[in-house]
Amino acid sequence: MAATTGAAAGAAAPVNTDASARQTLERALSGLALKKRITLLGSTGSIGTQTLDIVAACPDAFSIVGLAAGGNVDLLVEQAVLFRPAIVAIRDASKYGALRAALTDAGVTCEVVAGEEGVVAVAAYGDADVVVTGIVGVAGLQPTLAAIRAGKDIALANKETLIAGGPVVLPLLKEHGVTMTPADSEHSAIFQCLQGAPADSLSKVILTASGGAFRDWNAADLEKVQLSDALKHPNWSMGAKITIDSATMMNKGLEVIEAHYLFGAAYDDIDIVVHPQSIVHSMVEMADTSVIAQLGWPDMRLPLLYAIAWPARVSMPYERLDLVKVGALTFRAPDLAKYPCIELAYAAGRLGGSATAVINAANEAAVELFRQDKVHYLAIPKLIEATLDAHRSDWLANPSLDDIVALDSYARTVVNGFVDAGRYLK
Ligand SMILES: NC(=O)C1=CN([C@@H]2O[C@H](COP(=O)(O)OP(=O)(O)OC[C@H]3O[C@@H](n4cnc5c(N)ncnc54)[C@H](OP(=O)(O)O)[C@@H]3O)[C@@H](O)[C@H]2O)C=CC1
Ligand SMILES: CC(=O)[C@@H](O)[C@H](O)COP(=O)(O)O
Ligand SMILES: [Mn+2]
């Protein structure tokens, strides 16, 4: 594909992949000497707690400036005691008083803020070098934009921010000279494979997929799916929303769009391959047909560490990958009929503009309804498809932030309207 980027692909130029070997070495050397100050959004979740594991293991390399959580006061206070941030935020403003009191009791003196404005304030606060985005869903968009406007580098776990907000996030990164490093395991793998690669040498992105909770189920049996089944990821321990996205394989569809925005790859040049072992985290095919892969145990601490330490490599005592113990690495094509979300994501990605914000919101709303037992697992792709179809006549090529925010709530209203009318329940 000769790295189809820019206007032709509808995406910005690839992010941070074309540094020359010399630049990379210089950055690595300065990175090793530098203590990185980190702000962590979504500190009480799966990404948040694993990021704090890394910080606790490397106090000479990393420190915490700010923490933001949704509603888990007890864990946030525990984290504040251990990591002594300068500021903490709780999204659920009704818990502000309880948080303040618990912090005072625990002897923690720091700024305490609440609500969405509080989370945004933490994202932009002080002298943090990097903001790790571990909030789930499009709720991460405004805080991430605030961090970028404040000149903070972004370690991106919260993929929904880019799926929904790509058209405004990418230009803002450029405007503020901000680096976005991917923490999502597949994109970290691609990013690692591309370090030092000459511009225009990327031919194809090959995303690996575990196949999710239902990879070994017959399609006919999916009628029997219960919420508890969808929450059993075969390889990764993650929050509920992304685990369900893996079960529908919408997660992989979202990751196709994420790869398009991060690396400038055209949709025809992004493939998905099912790899049940989750050892190869993704691959790139180069112009000369060479395929480069990144491997490791399925442990999110590795991509998170690379995202905050980049371009340095920090020594860690994690279990070494043992390919003899793994035994076999297998690959197969995804079953597109069993997982309609994959083609829906490609369709929205190819439409571009406002379409990815709409499918992201439709997916979030449908997954929420599935978690509340209001719709069946099989309704999720149907709701997304119907919402995308409803949006086609209002599609925008270059949505503004206001457009994206409005379309996000529009899509949620459409999904809930279908369900209230008794449609697409199964
Ligand atoms: N978990 C993983 O291994 C991976 C996750 N990701 C991505 O990372 C993101 C986080 O996923 P994960 O950690 O699994 O999710 P979790 O559900 O485990 O954690 C979500 C975090 O976000 C907080 N939160 C929720 N809503 C808000 C809000 N409106 N404002 C502020 N904070 C909020 C929660 O707070 P509280 O619990 O206190 O309410 C919690 O700290 C997602 O976008 C996901 O796709 C990507 C790759 C791998
Ligand atoms: C760990 C991570 O990056 C997740 O996004 C993971 O990839 C989910 O697994 P699936 O491959 O099943 O979507
Ligand atoms: Mn992933």
Short mmCIF file of C-alpha atoms and ligand atoms in Angstrom, two decimals:
data_model
loop_
_atom_site.label_atom_id
_atom_site.label_comp_id
_atom_site.label_asym_id
_atom_site.label_seq_id
_atom_site.Cartn_x
_atom_site.Cartn_y
_atom_site.Cartn_z
CA MET A 1 0.00 0.00 0.00
CA ALA A 2 3.05 2.28 0.33
CA ALA A 3 1.59 3.70 3.56
CA THR A 4 -1.48 5.32 2.05
CA THR A 5 -1.89 8.30 4.32
CA GLY A 6 -3.28 11.79 4.44
CA ALA A 7 -6.21 12.89 2.35
CA ALA A 8 -6.25 9.76 0.17
CA ALA A 9 -6.85 7.49 3.14
CA GLY A 10 -8.92 10.02 5.06
CA ALA A 11 -6.48 9.83 7.94
CA ALA A 12 -3.62 11.80 9.37
CA ALA A 13 -0.04 10.76 8.80
CA PRO A 14 1.17 7.79 10.85
CA VAL A 15 1.89 8.62 14.48
CA ASN A 16 5.49 8.43 15.67
CA THR A 17 6.65 5.56 13.53
CA ASP A 18 9.09 7.08 11.12
CA ALA A 19 11.85 8.26 13.41
CA SER A 20 15.27 7.59 12.04
CA ALA A 21 17.42 5.08 13.92
CA ARG A 22 19.56 7.95 15.19
CA GLN A 23 16.59 9.93 16.51
CA THR A 24 15.26 6.79 18.14
CA LEU A 25 18.57 6.16 19.86
CA GLU A 26 18.80 9.74 21.09
CA ARG A 27 15.27 9.60 22.44
CA ALA A 28 15.96 6.27 24.10
CA LEU A 29 18.98 7.68 25.87
CA SER A 30 17.16 10.77 27.11
CA GLY A 31 14.12 8.64 27.98
CA LEU A 32 16.20 6.42 30.22
CA ALA A 33 17.52 9.42 32.11
CA LEU A 34 14.09 10.98 32.50
CA LYS A 35 11.63 10.27 35.26
CA LYS A 36 8.20 10.37 33.65
CA ARG A 37 5.41 12.10 35.54
CA ILE A 38 2.15 10.33 34.85
CA THR A 39 -1.50 11.23 35.16
CA LEU A 40 -3.84 8.27 35.07
CA LEU A 41 -7.46 8.53 33.96
CA GLY A 42 -9.57 5.53 34.97
CA SER A 43 -7.15 4.57 37.74
CA THR A 44 -9.54 2.11 39.40
CA GLY A 45 -10.13 -0.04 36.30
CA SER A 46 -8.20 -2.83 34.62
CA ILE A 47 -5.90 -0.48 32.67
CA GLY A 48 -5.58 1.86 35.65
CA THR A 49 -4.57 -0.76 38.21
CA GLN A 50 -2.10 -2.39 35.83
CA THR A 51 -0.50 0.98 35.09
CA LEU A 52 -0.09 1.53 38.82
CA ASP A 53 1.56 -1.92 39.11
CA ILE A 54 4.20 -0.64 36.71
CA VAL A 55 4.67 2.64 38.57
CA ALA A 56 4.99 0.76 41.88
CA ALA A 57 7.59 -1.54 40.34
CA CYS A 58 9.63 1.36 38.87
CA PRO A 59 9.53 4.29 41.30
CA ASP A 60 12.81 5.59 39.87
CA ALA A 61 11.33 5.81 36.37
CA PHE A 62 7.74 6.91 37.02
CA SER A 63 5.72 9.03 39.44
CA ILE A 64 2.04 9.93 39.66
CA VAL A 65 0.74 13.50 39.30
CA GLY A 66 -3.01 12.93 39.04
CA LEU A 67 -5.58 10.15 39.37
CA ALA A 68 -9.15 10.14 38.11
CA ALA A 69 -11.79 7.49 38.74
CA GLY A 70 -15.49 6.99 38.06
CA GLY A 71 -17.01 6.08 41.38
CA ASN A 72 -14.77 3.68 43.33
CA VAL A 73 -13.85 5.88 46.30
CA ASP A 74 -12.27 3.13 48.40
CA LEU A 75 -9.80 2.05 45.74
CA LEU A 76 -9.03 5.64 44.74
CA VAL A 77 -8.16 6.48 48.34
CA GLU A 78 -5.93 3.39 48.60
CA GLN A 79 -4.16 4.48 45.43
CA ALA A 80 -3.76 8.04 46.70
CA VAL A 81 -2.18 6.75 49.91
CA LEU A 82 0.34 4.70 47.94
CA PHE A 83 1.12 7.07 45.06
CA ARG A 84 0.63 10.52 46.66
CA PRO A 85 -0.83 12.38 43.65
CA ALA A 86 -1.11 16.17 43.64
CA ILE A 87 -4.74 15.97 42.50
CA VAL A 88 -7.52 13.37 42.37
CA ALA A 89 -10.92 13.44 40.67
CA ILE A 90 -14.06 11.42 41.10
CA ARG A 91 -16.50 11.51 38.17
CA ASP A 92 -19.50 10.77 40.39
CA ALA A 93 -19.87 14.18 42.05
CA SER A 94 -22.18 12.76 44.74
CA LYS A 95 -19.09 11.03 46.18
CA TYR A 96 -16.99 14.17 46.49
CA GLY A 97 -17.66 14.61 50.23
CA ALA A 98 -16.95 10.97 51.03
CA LEU A 99 -13.72 11.10 49.01
CA ARG A 100 -12.50 14.25 50.73
CA ALA A 101 -13.27 12.85 54.16
CA ALA A 102 -11.58 9.52 53.45
CA LEU A 103 -8.47 11.23 52.07
CA THR A 104 -8.23 13.46 55.14
CA ASP A 105 -8.64 10.44 57.43
CA ALA A 106 -5.89 8.67 55.51
CA GLY A 107 -3.56 11.66 55.88
CA VAL A 108 -3.48 12.48 52.15
CA THR A 109 -3.27 16.17 51.32
CA CYS A 110 -4.02 16.80 47.65
CA GLU A 111 -6.47 18.73 45.53
CA VAL A 112 -9.81 16.97 45.21
CA VAL A 113 -12.19 17.67 42.33
CA ALA A 114 -15.35 16.04 41.03
CA GLY A 115 -17.66 15.62 38.07
CA GLU A 116 -16.75 15.65 34.40
CA GLU A 117 -15.07 19.06 34.87
CA GLY A 118 -13.00 17.55 37.66
CA VAL A 119 -11.79 14.70 35.44
CA VAL A 120 -10.98 17.23 32.71
CA ALA A 121 -9.07 19.35 35.24
CA VAL A 122 -6.97 16.35 36.30
CA ALA A 123 -6.22 15.50 32.67
CA ALA A 124 -4.77 18.98 32.06
CA TYR A 125 -3.18 19.43 35.48
CA GLY A 126 0.34 20.50 36.40
CA ASP A 127 3.59 19.13 35.10
CA ALA A 128 2.56 15.61 34.03
CA ASP A 129 4.49 14.43 30.98
CA VAL A 130 2.12 11.63 29.95
CA VAL A 131 -1.58 11.02 30.46
CA VAL A 132 -2.65 7.36 30.39
CA THR A 133 -6.23 7.16 29.14
CA GLY A 134 -7.89 4.24 30.92
CA ILE A 135 -11.46 5.56 31.07
CA VAL A 136 -13.90 3.26 29.30
CA GLY A 137 -16.01 4.57 26.44
CA VAL A 138 -16.45 7.95 24.84
CA ALA A 139 -16.46 9.45 28.34
CA GLY A 140 -12.70 9.56 27.80
CA LEU A 141 -12.92 11.97 24.85
CA GLN A 142 -13.16 15.37 26.60
CA PRO A 143 -10.47 14.59 29.21
CA THR A 144 -8.15 13.37 26.46
CA LEU A 145 -8.73 16.54 24.44
CA ALA A 146 -8.02 18.61 27.56
CA ALA A 147 -4.76 16.74 28.11
CA ILE A 148 -3.71 17.33 24.50
CA ARG A 149 -4.56 21.04 24.72
CA ALA A 150 -2.38 21.20 27.84
CA GLY A 151 0.49 19.69 25.85
CA LYS A 152 0.56 16.31 27.62
CA ASP A 153 1.65 13.26 25.69
CA ILE A 154 -1.03 10.58 25.51
CA ALA A 155 -0.66 6.85 26.20
CA LEU A 156 -3.87 5.70 24.56
CA ALA A 157 -5.79 2.75 25.99
CA ASN A 158 -9.24 4.36 25.60
CA LYS A 159 -9.73 3.43 21.94
CA GLU A 160 -13.29 4.85 21.83
CA THR A 161 -11.78 8.34 22.03
CA LEU A 162 -10.08 7.82 18.68
CA ILE A 163 -12.93 5.87 17.06
CA ALA A 164 -15.40 8.65 17.90
CA GLY A 165 -13.09 11.64 17.92
CA GLY A 166 -10.42 10.81 15.30
CA PRO A 167 -11.38 13.73 13.04
CA VAL A 168 -10.75 16.23 15.86
CA VAL A 169 -8.13 14.39 17.92
CA LEU A 170 -5.57 13.96 15.12
CA PRO A 171 -5.38 17.63 14.07
CA LEU A 172 -5.22 18.65 17.75
CA LEU A 173 -2.22 16.36 18.34
CA LYS A 174 -0.44 18.06 15.48
CA GLU A 175 -1.41 21.56 16.62
CA HIS A 176 0.00 20.98 20.12
CA GLY A 177 3.01 18.87 19.10
CA VAL A 178 1.74 16.04 21.27
CA THR A 179 2.85 12.41 20.96
CA MET A 180 0.23 9.66 21.14
CA THR A 181 1.64 6.23 21.94
CA PRO A 182 -0.72 3.25 21.67
CA ALA A 183 -1.31 1.09 24.75
CA ASP A 184 -3.85 -1.22 23.12
CA SER A 185 -1.88 -4.46 22.75
CA GLU A 186 -2.30 -4.85 18.97
CA HIS A 187 -1.43 -1.24 18.22
CA SER A 188 1.51 -1.35 20.58
CA ALA A 189 2.73 -4.39 18.64
CA ILE A 190 2.37 -2.55 15.32
CA PHE A 191 4.03 0.55 16.78
CA GLN A 192 6.94 -1.56 18.04
CA CYS A 193 7.29 -3.30 14.66
CA LEU A 194 7.41 0.07 12.91
CA GLN A 195 10.10 1.71 15.03
CA GLY A 196 12.79 2.97 12.70
CA ALA A 197 10.86 1.90 9.58
CA PRO A 198 11.31 4.27 6.64
CA ALA A 199 8.23 6.34 5.74
CA ASP A 200 6.10 4.64 3.06
CA SER A 201 7.51 1.18 3.80
CA LEU A 202 4.36 -0.18 5.51
CA SER A 203 2.36 -2.39 3.19
CA LYS A 204 -0.21 -4.04 5.45
CA VAL A 205 -1.34 -4.10 9.06
CA ILE A 206 -2.31 -7.57 10.34
CA LEU A 207 -4.32 -7.40 13.56
CA THR A 208 -4.51 -10.58 15.59
CA ALA A 209 -7.74 -11.48 17.41
CA SER A 210 -8.28 -14.06 20.12
CA GLY A 211 -11.77 -14.79 18.75
CA GLY A 212 -13.32 -13.83 22.09
CA ALA A 213 -15.59 -15.79 24.38
CA PHE A 214 -17.45 -17.56 21.56
CA ARG A 215 -14.64 -18.54 19.28
CA ASP A 216 -15.29 -22.24 19.92
CA TRP A 217 -19.11 -21.98 19.83
CA ASN A 218 -21.12 -22.97 16.78
CA ALA A 219 -22.91 -19.99 15.28
CA ALA A 220 -26.24 -21.77 15.85
CA ASP A 221 -25.59 -21.89 19.61
CA LEU A 222 -25.18 -18.12 19.92
CA GLU A 223 -28.96 -17.92 20.49
CA LYS A 224 -28.29 -19.39 23.94
CA VAL A 225 -25.70 -16.81 24.99
CA GLN A 226 -26.06 -15.37 28.50
CA LEU A 227 -24.24 -12.27 29.82
CA SER A 228 -22.04 -14.47 32.01
CA ASP A 229 -20.85 -16.36 28.89
CA ALA A 230 -19.88 -13.15 27.11
CA LEU A 231 -17.86 -12.02 30.13
CA LYS A 232 -15.49 -15.02 29.93
CA HIS A 233 -12.58 -13.88 27.81
CA PRO A 234 -10.31 -16.81 26.94
CA ASN A 235 -6.97 -14.99 27.38
CA TRP A 236 -7.25 -11.51 28.86
CA SER A 237 -8.66 -10.17 32.13
CA MET A 238 -10.28 -6.84 31.23
CA GLY A 239 -13.23 -4.59 32.08
CA ALA A 240 -16.75 -5.76 31.20
CA LYS A 241 -17.35 -3.52 28.18
CA ILE A 242 -14.25 -4.48 26.25
CA THR A 243 -14.73 -8.14 27.18
CA ILE A 244 -18.19 -8.06 25.57
CA ASP A 245 -16.73 -6.21 22.57
CA SER A 246 -14.25 -9.08 22.22
CA ALA A 247 -17.13 -11.57 22.34
CA THR A 248 -18.92 -9.82 19.44
CA MET A 249 -15.53 -9.08 17.81
CA MET A 250 -16.60 -5.44 17.68
CA ASN A 251 -13.39 -4.90 19.62
CA LYS A 252 -11.45 -6.00 16.55
CA GLY A 253 -13.62 -3.82 14.32
CA LEU A 254 -12.92 -0.83 16.57
CA GLU A 255 -9.23 -1.74 16.45
CA VAL A 256 -9.29 -1.67 12.64
CA ILE A 257 -10.51 1.94 12.83
CA GLU A 258 -7.97 2.68 15.59
CA ALA A 259 -5.18 1.34 13.34
CA HIS A 260 -6.42 3.48 10.45
CA TYR A 261 -6.25 6.62 12.58
CA LEU A 262 -2.98 5.78 14.33
CA PHE A 263 -0.94 4.49 11.41
CA GLY A 264 -2.67 6.05 8.40
CA ALA A 265 -3.33 2.62 6.87
CA ALA A 266 -6.12 2.36 4.29
CA TYR A 267 -8.92 -0.05 5.23
CA ASP A 268 -8.04 -2.38 2.34
CA ASP A 269 -4.62 -2.73 3.93
CA ILE A 270 -5.79 -3.72 7.40
CA ASP A 271 -6.46 -7.44 7.87
CA ILE A 272 -7.71 -9.43 10.85
CA VAL A 273 -6.46 -12.91 11.62
CA VAL A 274 -7.79 -15.07 14.46
CA HIS A 275 -4.93 -16.26 16.65
CA PRO A 276 -6.39 -18.16 19.63
CA GLN A 277 -3.19 -18.12 21.71
CA SER A 278 -2.88 -14.27 21.87
CA ILE A 279 0.93 -14.55 21.80
CA VAL A 280 1.53 -12.72 18.52
CA HIS A 281 0.02 -9.33 19.35
CA SER A 282 -0.09 -8.14 15.74
CA MET A 283 2.08 -7.93 12.64
CA VAL A 284 3.07 -5.60 9.84
CA GLU A 285 3.87 -6.54 6.28
CA MET A 286 6.48 -4.26 4.74
CA ALA A 287 6.85 -3.14 1.13
CA ASP A 288 9.43 -5.89 0.47
CA THR A 289 6.89 -8.53 1.77
CA SER A 290 8.78 -9.08 5.02
CA VAL A 291 6.35 -9.68 7.91
CA ILE A 292 7.37 -8.39 11.35
CA ALA A 293 5.57 -9.46 14.52
CA GLN A 294 5.71 -8.61 18.23
CA LEU A 295 5.24 -11.47 20.70
CA GLY A 296 4.68 -11.76 24.43
CA TRP A 297 2.44 -13.36 27.03
CA PRO A 298 -1.04 -11.80 27.09
CA ASP A 299 -0.18 -9.25 29.81
CA MET A 300 -1.30 -5.64 29.36
CA ARG A 301 1.54 -4.38 31.51
CA LEU A 302 3.89 -4.81 28.53
CA PRO A 303 2.10 -2.50 26.09
CA LEU A 304 1.30 -0.08 28.91
CA LEU A 305 4.96 0.04 29.95
CA TYR A 306 6.09 0.65 26.39
CA ALA A 307 3.47 3.38 25.91
CA ILE A 308 4.70 5.33 28.95
CA ALA A 309 8.42 4.60 28.59
CA TRP A 310 8.69 5.01 24.80
CA PRO A 311 11.20 5.16 23.27
CA ALA A 312 13.04 3.67 26.26
CA ARG A 313 12.84 -0.02 27.19
CA VAL A 314 12.62 -0.44 30.96
CA SER A 315 13.99 -3.64 32.48
CA MET A 316 11.24 -5.72 34.12
CA PRO A 317 11.24 -9.06 35.93
CA TYR A 318 8.14 -10.36 34.13
CA GLU A 319 7.95 -14.01 33.10
CA ARG A 320 9.95 -14.48 29.88
CA LEU A 321 8.07 -15.73 26.85
CA ASP A 322 8.74 -19.45 26.40
CA LEU A 323 7.71 -20.55 22.91
CA VAL A 324 8.37 -24.19 23.72
CA LYS A 325 5.84 -23.91 26.56
CA VAL A 326 3.39 -22.20 24.16
CA GLY A 327 3.89 -25.07 21.70
CA ALA A 328 1.77 -24.03 18.75
CA LEU A 329 0.86 -20.66 17.26
CA THR A 330 -2.15 -20.99 14.97
CA PHE A 331 -3.96 -18.57 12.68
CA ARG A 332 -7.26 -18.64 10.81
CA ALA A 333 -9.58 -16.27 9.00
CA PRO A 334 -12.36 -14.62 11.03
CA ASP A 335 -15.90 -15.92 10.43
CA LEU A 336 -17.60 -12.77 9.12
CA ALA A 337 -21.10 -14.29 9.19
CA LYS A 338 -20.76 -15.30 12.84
CA TYR A 339 -19.36 -11.87 13.75
CA PRO A 340 -21.26 -9.21 11.71
CA CYS A 341 -19.70 -6.42 13.81
CA ILE A 342 -16.45 -6.79 11.89
CA GLU A 343 -17.93 -5.80 8.53
CA LEU A 344 -20.01 -3.06 10.17
CA ALA A 345 -16.83 -1.51 11.54
CA TYR A 346 -15.09 -1.69 8.15
CA ALA A 347 -18.18 -0.12 6.52
CA ALA A 348 -18.24 2.75 9.02
CA GLY A 349 -14.48 3.19 8.73
CA ARG A 350 -14.69 3.38 4.94
CA LEU A 351 -17.51 5.92 5.19
CA GLY A 352 -15.29 7.86 7.60
CA GLY A 353 -16.22 11.30 8.96
CA SER A 354 -19.03 11.04 11.48
CA ALA A 355 -19.80 7.35 10.85
CA THR A 356 -17.25 5.99 13.31
CA ALA A 357 -18.58 8.17 16.13
CA VAL A 358 -22.05 6.84 15.40
CA ILE A 359 -21.14 3.15 15.40
CA ASN A 360 -19.06 3.64 18.53
CA ALA A 361 -22.00 5.19 20.38
CA ALA A 362 -24.45 2.61 18.99
CA ASN A 363 -22.15 -0.15 20.20
CA GLU A 364 -21.77 1.41 23.66
CA ALA A 365 -25.56 1.77 23.97
CA ALA A 366 -26.26 -1.76 22.69
CA VAL A 367 -23.66 -3.31 25.00
CA GLU A 368 -25.14 -1.41 27.93
CA LEU A 369 -28.62 -2.75 27.09
CA PHE A 370 -27.20 -6.27 26.84
CA ARG A 371 -25.57 -5.83 30.27
CA GLN A 372 -28.96 -4.72 31.64
CA ASP A 373 -30.57 -7.83 30.12
CA LYS A 374 -32.81 -5.67 27.90
CA VAL A 375 -31.54 -7.11 24.62
CA HIS A 376 -29.91 -10.36 23.57
CA TYR A 377 -26.27 -10.69 22.49
CA LEU A 378 -27.44 -11.21 18.90
CA ALA A 379 -29.22 -7.85 18.93
CA ILE A 380 -25.96 -5.92 19.32
CA PRO A 381 -24.87 -5.95 15.63
CA LYS A 382 -28.46 -5.43 14.46
CA LEU A 383 -28.81 -2.30 16.58
CA ILE A 384 -25.49 -0.96 15.32
CA GLU A 385 -26.39 -1.62 11.69
CA ALA A 386 -29.83 -0.03 11.98
CA THR A 387 -28.33 3.04 13.68
CA LEU A 388 -25.63 3.43 11.05
CA ASP A 389 -28.29 3.14 8.34
CA ALA A 390 -30.40 5.80 10.06
CA HIS A 391 -27.36 8.09 10.13
CA ARG A 392 -26.45 7.83 6.43
CA SER A 393 -28.63 10.76 5.37
CA ASP A 394 -27.06 13.03 8.05
CA TRP A 395 -23.50 11.84 7.53
CA LEU A 396 -20.78 14.49 7.85
CA ALA A 397 -17.40 14.26 6.14
CA ASN A 398 -15.62 16.59 8.59
CA PRO A 399 -17.49 16.61 11.89
CA SER A 400 -16.54 19.19 14.51
CA LEU A 401 -16.29 18.30 18.19
CA ASP A 402 -19.81 19.64 18.71
CA ASP A 403 -21.05 17.45 15.84
CA ILE A 404 -19.38 14.39 17.37
CA VAL A 405 -20.88 15.07 20.80
CA ALA A 406 -24.33 15.61 19.26
CA LEU A 407 -24.10 12.49 17.08
CA ASP A 408 -22.97 10.41 20.04
CA SER A 409 -26.18 11.24 21.90
CA TYR A 410 -28.22 10.92 18.69
CA ALA A 411 -26.97 7.35 18.16
CA ARG A 412 -27.76 6.40 21.77
CA THR A 413 -31.27 7.81 21.37
CA VAL A 414 -31.77 5.85 18.14
CA VAL A 415 -30.65 2.58 19.75
CA ASN A 416 -32.86 3.08 22.80
CA GLY A 417 -35.74 4.13 20.55
CA PHE A 418 -35.50 0.87 18.59
CA VAL A 419 -35.51 -1.14 21.79
CA ASP A 420 -38.38 0.83 23.35
CA ALA A 421 -40.34 0.10 20.16
CA GLY A 422 -39.62 -3.60 20.64
CA ARG A 423 -37.32 -3.89 17.61
CA TYR A 424 -34.04 -5.79 17.29
CA LEU A 425 -34.38 -7.39 20.71
CA LYS A 426 -32.80 -10.56 19.37
N1 LIG B 1 -8.50 -3.80 30.07
C1 LIG B 1 -7.67 -4.04 29.07
O1 LIG B 1 -6.85 -4.96 29.12
C2 LIG B 1 -7.72 -3.18 27.84
C3 LIG B 1 -8.51 -2.03 27.80
N2 LIG B 1 -8.47 -1.22 26.70
C4 LIG B 1 -9.29 -0.01 26.69
O2 LIG B 1 -9.02 0.74 27.87
C5 LIG B 1 -10.19 1.40 28.34
C6 LIG B 1 -10.46 1.00 29.78
O3 LIG B 1 -10.77 -0.37 29.81
P1 LIG B 1 -10.79 -1.19 31.16
O4 LIG B 1 -9.70 -0.76 32.04
O5 LIG B 1 -10.88 -2.61 30.76
O6 LIG B 1 -12.18 -0.73 31.78
P2 LIG B 1 -12.69 -0.87 33.29
O7 LIG B 1 -14.15 -0.96 33.22
O8 LIG B 1 -11.94 -1.94 33.99
O9 LIG B 1 -12.25 0.52 33.95
C7 LIG B 1 -12.83 1.73 33.54
C8 LIG B 1 -12.27 2.86 34.37
O10 LIG B 1 -12.88 4.08 33.94
C9 LIG B 1 -13.51 4.73 35.07
N3 LIG B 1 -14.66 5.44 34.54
C10 LIG B 1 -15.79 4.91 34.01
N4 LIG B 1 -16.58 5.89 33.55
C11 LIG B 1 -15.93 7.05 33.81
C12 LIG B 1 -16.24 8.41 33.57
N5 LIG B 1 -17.39 8.80 32.98
N6 LIG B 1 -15.34 9.35 33.95
C13 LIG B 1 -14.19 8.98 34.57
N7 LIG B 1 -13.85 7.70 34.81
C14 LIG B 1 -14.73 6.76 34.43
C15 LIG B 1 -13.84 3.61 36.03
O11 LIG B 1 -13.99 4.11 37.34
P3 LIG B 1 -14.77 3.35 38.53
O12 LIG B 1 -14.46 1.89 38.39
O13 LIG B 1 -14.17 3.99 39.74
O14 LIG B 1 -16.20 3.65 38.37
C16 LIG B 1 -12.56 2.77 35.86
O15 LIG B 1 -11.51 3.36 36.56
C17 LIG B 1 -11.31 1.01 27.36
O16 LIG B 1 -11.43 2.00 26.39
C18 LIG B 1 -10.79 -0.28 26.71
O17 LIG B 1 -11.28 -0.47 25.41
C19 LIG B 1 -7.69 -1.49 25.61
C20 LIG B 1 -6.93 -2.63 25.59
C21 LIG B 1 -6.88 -3.56 26.69
C1 LIG B 2 -5.59 -6.75 25.47
C2 LIG B 2 -6.17 -6.05 24.34
O1 LIG B 2 -5.53 -5.31 23.65
C3 LIG B 2 -7.58 -6.29 24.02
O2 LIG B 2 -8.09 -5.33 23.11
C4 LIG B 2 -7.60 -7.66 23.45
O3 LIG B 2 -7.01 -7.57 22.19
C5 LIG B 2 -8.92 -8.25 23.39
O4 LIG B 2 -8.85 -9.46 22.79
P1 LIG B 2 -9.55 -9.82 21.41
O5 LIG B 2 -8.44 -10.18 20.49
O6 LIG B 2 -10.40 -10.99 21.83
O7 LIG B 2 -10.36 -8.66 20.96
MN MN B 3 -6.61 -4.78 21.85
#
